[in-house]
XYZ file of C-alpha atoms in Angstrom:
116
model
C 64.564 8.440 -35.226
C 61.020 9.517 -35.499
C 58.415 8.653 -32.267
C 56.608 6.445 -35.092
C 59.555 4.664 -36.567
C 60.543 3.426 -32.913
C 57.065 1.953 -32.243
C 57.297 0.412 -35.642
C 60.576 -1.517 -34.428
C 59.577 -1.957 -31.287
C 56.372 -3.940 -32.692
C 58.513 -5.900 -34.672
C 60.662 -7.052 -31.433
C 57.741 -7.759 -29.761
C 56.337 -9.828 -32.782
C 59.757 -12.004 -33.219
C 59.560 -12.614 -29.165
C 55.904 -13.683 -29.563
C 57.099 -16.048 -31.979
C 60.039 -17.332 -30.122
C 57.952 -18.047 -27.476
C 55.210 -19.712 -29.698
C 58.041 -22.092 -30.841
C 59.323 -22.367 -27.501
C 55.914 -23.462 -26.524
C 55.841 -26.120 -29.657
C 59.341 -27.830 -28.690
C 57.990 -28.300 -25.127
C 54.978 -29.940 -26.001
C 56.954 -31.779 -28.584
C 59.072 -34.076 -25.649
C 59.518 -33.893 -22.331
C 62.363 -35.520 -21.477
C 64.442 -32.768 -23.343
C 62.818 -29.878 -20.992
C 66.393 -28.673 -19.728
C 67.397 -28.522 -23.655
C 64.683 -26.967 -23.977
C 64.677 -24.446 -21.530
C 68.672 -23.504 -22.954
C 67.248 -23.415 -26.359
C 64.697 -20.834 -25.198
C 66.933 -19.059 -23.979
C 69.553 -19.110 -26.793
C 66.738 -17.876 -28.956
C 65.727 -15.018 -26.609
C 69.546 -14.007 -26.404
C 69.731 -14.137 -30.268
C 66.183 -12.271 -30.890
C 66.943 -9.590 -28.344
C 71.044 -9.086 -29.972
C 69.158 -8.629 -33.636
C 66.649 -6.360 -32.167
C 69.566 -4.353 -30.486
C 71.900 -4.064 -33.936
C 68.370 -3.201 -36.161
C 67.880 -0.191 -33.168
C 71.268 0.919 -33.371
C 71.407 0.868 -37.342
C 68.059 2.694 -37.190
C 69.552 5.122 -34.757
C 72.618 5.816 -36.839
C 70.368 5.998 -39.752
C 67.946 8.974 -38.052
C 70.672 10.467 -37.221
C 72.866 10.773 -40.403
C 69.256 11.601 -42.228
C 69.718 14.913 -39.486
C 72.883 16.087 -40.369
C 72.846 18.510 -43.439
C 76.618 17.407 -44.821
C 75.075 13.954 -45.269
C 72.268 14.986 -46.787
C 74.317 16.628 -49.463
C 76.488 13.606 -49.605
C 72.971 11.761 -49.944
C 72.048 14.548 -52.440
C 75.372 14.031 -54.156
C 75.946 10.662 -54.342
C 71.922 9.831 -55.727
C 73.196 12.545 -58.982
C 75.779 10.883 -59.621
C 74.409 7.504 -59.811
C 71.879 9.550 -62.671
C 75.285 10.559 -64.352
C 76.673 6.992 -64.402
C 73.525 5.704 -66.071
C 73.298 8.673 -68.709
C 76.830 8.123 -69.027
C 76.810 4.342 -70.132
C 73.688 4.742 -72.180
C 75.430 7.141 -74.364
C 78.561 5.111 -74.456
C 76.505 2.452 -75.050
C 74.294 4.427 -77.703
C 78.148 5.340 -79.438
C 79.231 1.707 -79.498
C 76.069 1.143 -81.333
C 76.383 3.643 -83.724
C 79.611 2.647 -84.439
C 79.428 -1.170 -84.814
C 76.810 -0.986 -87.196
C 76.643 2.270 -88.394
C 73.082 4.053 -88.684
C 70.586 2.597 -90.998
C 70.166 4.566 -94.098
C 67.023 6.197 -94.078
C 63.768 4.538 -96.020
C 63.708 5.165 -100.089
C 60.602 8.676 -100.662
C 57.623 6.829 -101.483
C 56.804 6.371 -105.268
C 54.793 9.325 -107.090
C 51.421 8.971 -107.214
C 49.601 7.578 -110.127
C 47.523 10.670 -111.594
């Protein structure tokens, strides 16, 4: 993964935390007598921000890496032609069907000769 890539993901951990906390900071306000609720739901949502910021790094990770390795980049390579093929593929099965169901039209009658 590339130096920029990791600051990029690390801003967006830090922007989802400053959120938490900015909700965090809301549901306090919001009652006191729930503070110990509170305080778990804080926490719940710190635990579940910081496991989603953990997977996103490790699929970014596996990502960089597999973008390093040159079989995969052929399998890349290989795999984004033949997604071209499918497509050319169905429109000229699709071109055929066409053809066939309705047959071409015949072509336009020459234009009358020209009054001299």
């Amino acid at each position: 993964m590339t130096k920029d890539a990791k600051q990029a993901w690390g801003e967006v951990g830090e922007k989802f935390s400053s959120w938490g906390r900015r909700v965090a900071d809301r549901y306090h306000e919001a009652g006191s007598a729930e503070a110990a609720a509170a305080d778990d739901a804080e926490r719940e949502l710190k635990r579940a921000a910081k496991e989603l910021i953990d997977e996103l790094s490790r699929g970014v990770s596996a990502l960089g890496e597999t973008f390093r390795d040159d079989q995969a980049k052929k399998d890349l390579t290989d795999a984004v032609s033949s997604i071209g093929d499918a497509i050319t593929a169905t429109v000229n099965e699709a071109t055929e069907a066409i053809r066939s169901k309705g047959g071409s039209p015949p072509p336009p009658p020459p234009p009358p000769p020209a009054a001299d």
